[in-house]
mmCIF file of C-alpha atoms in Angstrom:
data_model
loop_
_atom_site.group_PDB
_atom_site.id
_atom_site.type_symbol
_atom_site.label_atom_id
_atom_site.label_comp_id
_atom_site.label_asym_id
_atom_site.label_seq_id
_atom_site.Cartn_x
_atom_site.Cartn_y
_atom_site.Cartn_z
ATOM 1 C CA UNK Z 22 -4.627 -15.425 1.353
ATOM 2 C CA UNK Z 23 -3.744 -16.314 4.925
ATOM 3 C CA UNK Z 24 -4.811 -19.312 6.986
ATOM 4 C CA UNK Z 25 -4.900 -17.391 10.279
ATOM 5 C CA UNK Z 26 -8.092 -17.701 12.329
ATOM 6 C CA UNK Z 27 -10.464 -14.735 12.371
ATOM 7 C CA UNK Z 28 -11.202 -12.958 15.649
ATOM 8 C CA UNK Z 29 -14.103 -10.549 16.275
ATOM 9 C CA UNK Z 30 -13.869 -7.046 17.725
ATOM 10 C CA UNK Z 31 -14.636 -8.483 21.175
ATOM 11 C CA UNK Z 32 -13.980 -11.979 22.504
ATOM 12 C CA UNK Z 33 -13.869 -13.984 25.733
ATOM 13 C CA UNK Z 34 -10.275 -14.670 26.772
ATOM 14 C CA UNK Z 35 -9.087 -17.122 29.402
ATOM 15 C CA UNK Z 36 -5.927 -16.359 31.438
ATOM 16 C CA UNK Z 37 -5.108 -19.717 33.090
ATOM 17 C CA UNK Z 38 -1.796 -18.627 34.702
ATOM 18 C CA UNK Z 39 -3.771 -15.948 36.576
ATOM 19 C CA UNK Z 40 -6.711 -18.262 37.395
ATOM 20 C CA UNK Z 41 -9.068 -16.123 35.312
ATOM 21 C CA UNK Z 42 -11.576 -18.485 33.654
ATOM 22 C CA UNK Z 43 -12.847 -15.868 31.225
ATOM 23 C CA UNK Z 44 -12.780 -12.123 30.723
ATOM 24 C CA UNK Z 45 -14.455 -10.083 28.027
ATOM 25 C CA UNK Z 46 -11.805 -8.307 25.955
ATOM 26 C CA UNK Z 47 -11.904 -5.646 23.274
ATOM 27 C CA UNK Z 48 -9.668 -6.492 20.347
ATOM 28 C CA UNK Z 49 -7.751 -3.246 19.887
ATOM 29 C CA UNK Z 50 -5.421 -2.912 16.900
ATOM 30 C CA UNK Z 51 -4.715 0.673 17.981
ATOM 31 C CA UNK Z 52 -3.087 -0.511 21.206
ATOM 32 C CA UNK Z 53 0.434 -1.910 20.904
ATOM 33 C CA UNK Z 54 0.350 -3.901 24.145
ATOM 34 C CA UNK Z 55 -2.500 -5.806 25.742
ATOM 35 C CA UNK Z 56 -3.867 -4.383 28.998
ATOM 36 C CA UNK Z 57 -5.599 -5.975 31.970
ATOM 37 C CA UNK Z 58 -7.712 -4.166 34.563
ATOM 38 C CA UNK Z 59 -5.913 -4.302 37.903
ATOM 39 C CA UNK Z 60 -6.203 -2.560 41.249
ATOM 40 C CA UNK Z 61 -4.441 -2.950 44.590
ATOM 41 C CA UNK Z 62 -1.250 -3.534 42.608
ATOM 42 C CA UNK Z 63 1.540 -4.419 45.042
ATOM 43 C CA UNK Z 64 5.092 -5.405 44.083
ATOM 44 C CA UNK Z 65 6.988 -7.966 46.184
ATOM 45 C CA UNK Z 66 10.112 -10.154 46.034
ATOM 46 C CA UNK Z 67 9.906 -13.892 45.409
ATOM 47 C CA UNK Z 68 13.106 -15.939 45.015
ATOM 48 C CA UNK Z 69 15.120 -12.767 44.258
ATOM 49 C CA UNK Z 70 12.730 -11.774 41.472
ATOM 50 C CA UNK Z 71 10.202 -8.928 41.348
ATOM 51 C CA UNK Z 72 6.596 -10.141 41.384
ATOM 52 C CA UNK Z 73 3.325 -8.271 41.540
ATOM 53 C CA UNK Z 74 0.112 -9.074 43.397
ATOM 54 C CA UNK Z 75 -3.034 -7.462 42.027
ATOM 55 C CA UNK Z 76 -6.784 -7.782 42.134
ATOM 56 C CA UNK Z 77 -9.207 -7.733 39.217
ATOM 57 C CA UNK Z 78 -12.948 -7.508 38.738
ATOM 58 C CA UNK Z 79 -13.386 -10.025 35.883
ATOM 59 C CA UNK Z 80 -16.931 -8.896 35.061
ATOM 60 C CA UNK Z 81 -17.529 -5.419 33.676
ATOM 61 C CA UNK Z 82 -20.401 -4.421 35.907
ATOM 62 C CA UNK Z 83 -19.736 -6.527 39.022
ATOM 63 C CA UNK Z 84 -17.411 -4.978 41.582
ATOM 64 C CA UNK Z 85 -18.385 -7.529 44.262
ATOM 65 C CA UNK Z 86 -16.697 -10.384 42.368
ATOM 66 C CA UNK Z 87 -12.889 -10.236 42.383
ATOM 67 C CA UNK Z 88 -9.839 -12.423 41.794
ATOM 68 C CA UNK Z 89 -6.400 -11.959 43.365
ATOM 69 C CA UNK Z 90 -3.577 -12.676 40.909
ATOM 70 C CA UNK Z 91 0.199 -13.070 41.171
ATOM 71 C CA UNK Z 92 2.704 -12.774 38.323
ATOM 72 C CA UNK Z 93 6.400 -12.231 37.759
ATOM 73 C CA UNK Z 94 7.200 -8.727 36.566
ATOM 74 C CA UNK Z 95 8.818 -8.770 33.134
ATOM 75 C CA UNK Z 96 9.378 -5.010 32.907
ATOM 76 C CA UNK Z 97 8.104 -1.575 33.835
ATOM 77 C CA UNK Z 98 7.381 0.852 30.982
ATOM 78 C CA UNK Z 99 6.017 4.319 30.433
ATOM 79 C CA UNK Z 100 2.772 3.736 28.501
ATOM 80 C CA UNK Z 101 0.523 6.313 26.842
ATOM 81 C CA UNK Z 102 -3.219 5.707 27.205
ATOM 82 C CA UNK Z 103 -5.813 6.599 24.575
ATOM 83 C CA UNK Z 104 -5.985 10.148 25.973
ATOM 84 C CA UNK Z 105 -2.223 10.650 25.637
ATOM 85 C CA UNK Z 106 -1.561 10.451 29.396
ATOM 86 C CA UNK Z 107 1.684 8.679 30.290
ATOM 87 C CA UNK Z 108 1.788 6.184 33.141
ATOM 88 C CA UNK Z 109 4.510 3.866 34.440
ATOM 89 C CA UNK Z 110 3.012 0.359 34.348
ATOM 90 C CA UNK Z 111 4.072 -3.118 35.331
ATOM 91 C CA UNK Z 112 4.428 -5.534 32.410
ATOM 92 C CA UNK Z 113 3.737 -9.232 32.929
ATOM 93 C CA UNK Z 114 3.814 -12.127 30.480
ATOM 94 C CA UNK Z 115 1.064 -14.705 30.727
ATOM 95 C CA UNK Z 116 -0.711 -17.370 28.720
ATOM 96 C CA UNK Z 117 -3.824 -16.215 26.887
ATOM 97 C CA UNK Z 118 -6.418 -18.604 25.473
ATOM 98 C CA UNK Z 119 -8.902 -17.583 22.801
ATOM 99 C CA UNK Z 120 -11.033 -20.589 21.930
ATOM 100 C CA UNK Z 121 -8.568 -23.402 21.167
ATOM 101 C CA UNK Z 122 -5.689 -20.966 20.549
ATOM 102 C CA UNK Z 123 -3.196 -20.505 23.394
ATOM 103 C CA UNK Z 124 -0.139 -18.273 23.367
ATOM 104 C CA UNK Z 125 2.136 -16.260 25.651
ATOM 105 C CA UNK Z 126 1.835 -12.484 25.491
ATOM 106 C CA UNK Z 127 2.816 -9.371 27.398
ATOM 107 C CA UNK Z 128 0.223 -7.287 29.145
ATOM 108 C CA UNK Z 129 0.262 -4.084 31.151
ATOM 109 C CA UNK Z 130 -1.623 -3.668 34.418
ATOM 110 C CA UNK Z 131 -3.749 -0.576 35.022
ATOM 111 C CA UNK Z 132 -7.040 0.409 36.616
ATOM 112 C CA UNK Z 133 -9.809 0.265 33.990
ATOM 113 C CA UNK Z 134 -12.751 0.932 36.327
ATOM 114 C CA UNK Z 135 -14.083 3.662 34.060
ATOM 115 C CA UNK Z 136 -13.628 1.648 30.874
ATOM 116 C CA UNK Z 137 -16.179 -0.579 29.185
ATOM 117 C CA UNK Z 138 -13.828 -3.576 28.852
ATOM 118 C CA UNK Z 139 -11.664 -5.090 31.586
ATOM 119 C CA UNK Z 140 -9.082 -6.147 29.012
ATOM 120 C CA UNK Z 141 -7.664 -4.993 25.692
ATOM 121 C CA UNK Z 142 -5.960 -7.452 23.354
ATOM 122 C CA UNK Z 143 -3.352 -5.361 21.520
ATOM 123 C CA UNK Z 144 -1.746 -5.720 18.119
ATOM 124 C CA UNK Z 145 1.503 -7.301 19.354
ATOM 125 C CA UNK Z 146 -0.488 -10.273 20.712
ATOM 126 C CA UNK Z 147 -2.611 -10.393 17.532
ATOM 127 C CA UNK Z 148 0.255 -10.185 15.039
ATOM 128 C CA UNK Z 149 0.799 -13.464 13.216
ATOM 129 C CA UNK Z 150 -1.983 -15.182 15.177
ATOM 130 C CA UNK Z 151 -5.323 -13.703 14.091
ATOM 131 C CA UNK Z 152 -7.099 -11.671 11.440
ATOM 132 C CA UNK Z 153 -9.521 -9.143 12.985
ATOM 133 C CA UNK Z 154 -13.049 -8.802 11.574
ATOM 134 C CA UNK Z 155 -14.537 -5.675 13.205
ATOM 135 C CA UNK Z 156 -18.061 -6.567 12.053
ATOM 136 C CA UNK Z 157 -18.450 -9.613 14.331
ATOM 137 C CA UNK Z 158 -18.172 -10.548 18.034
ATOM 138 C CA UNK Z 159 -17.538 -13.687 20.067
ATOM 139 C CA UNK Z 160 -16.488 -15.937 17.192
ATOM 140 C CA UNK Z 161 -14.986 -18.324 19.764
ATOM 141 C CA UNK Z 162 -18.114 -18.464 21.924
ATOM 142 C CA UNK Z 163 -19.057 -17.001 25.258
ATOM 143 C CA UNK Z 164 -16.330 -18.747 27.246
ATOM 144 C CA UNK Z 165 -13.039 -20.220 26.087
ATOM 145 C CA UNK Z 166 -12.657 -23.950 25.523
ATOM 146 C CA UNK Z 167 -9.623 -25.977 26.616
ATOM 147 C CA UNK Z 168 -6.652 -24.653 24.676
ATOM 148 C CA UNK Z 169 -3.872 -26.119 22.613
ATOM 149 C CA UNK Z 170 -0.574 -24.281 22.775
ATOM 150 C CA UNK Z 171 0.556 -22.383 19.697
ATOM 151 C CA UNK Z 172 4.265 -21.530 19.769
ATOM 152 C CA UNK Z 173 4.769 -18.155 18.104
#
């Protein structure tokens, strides 16, 4: 038996490095990498390093509310979506907070306007941190609480 916390099939996730106080995410064990909805994605140089500026709609059905984010680019990879279409995406690494659990994880940036969830939490971020119970939702509440860092 494991002592890992249980996570539901959807949860509120806070992304403090991106100034996102909470975003509803689908917990997706079929996706290798986590994904964040992003549009107006623009690369730029900062201190001789590639960064990306992008905008998100944090709420599923509200396109009037938006947040501009900035992050260092960790990589660019060819990623296959659920329909098998390949797309070159920027990869960033950022802190994610689920309830009191905080950790660093990679995430791809892509437009998810037509998708039900603005974020997917993939299996690489889940591995060694959570057990997924697909029969429940929001085990950590509607919005994340202040986090404690878990080094994994």
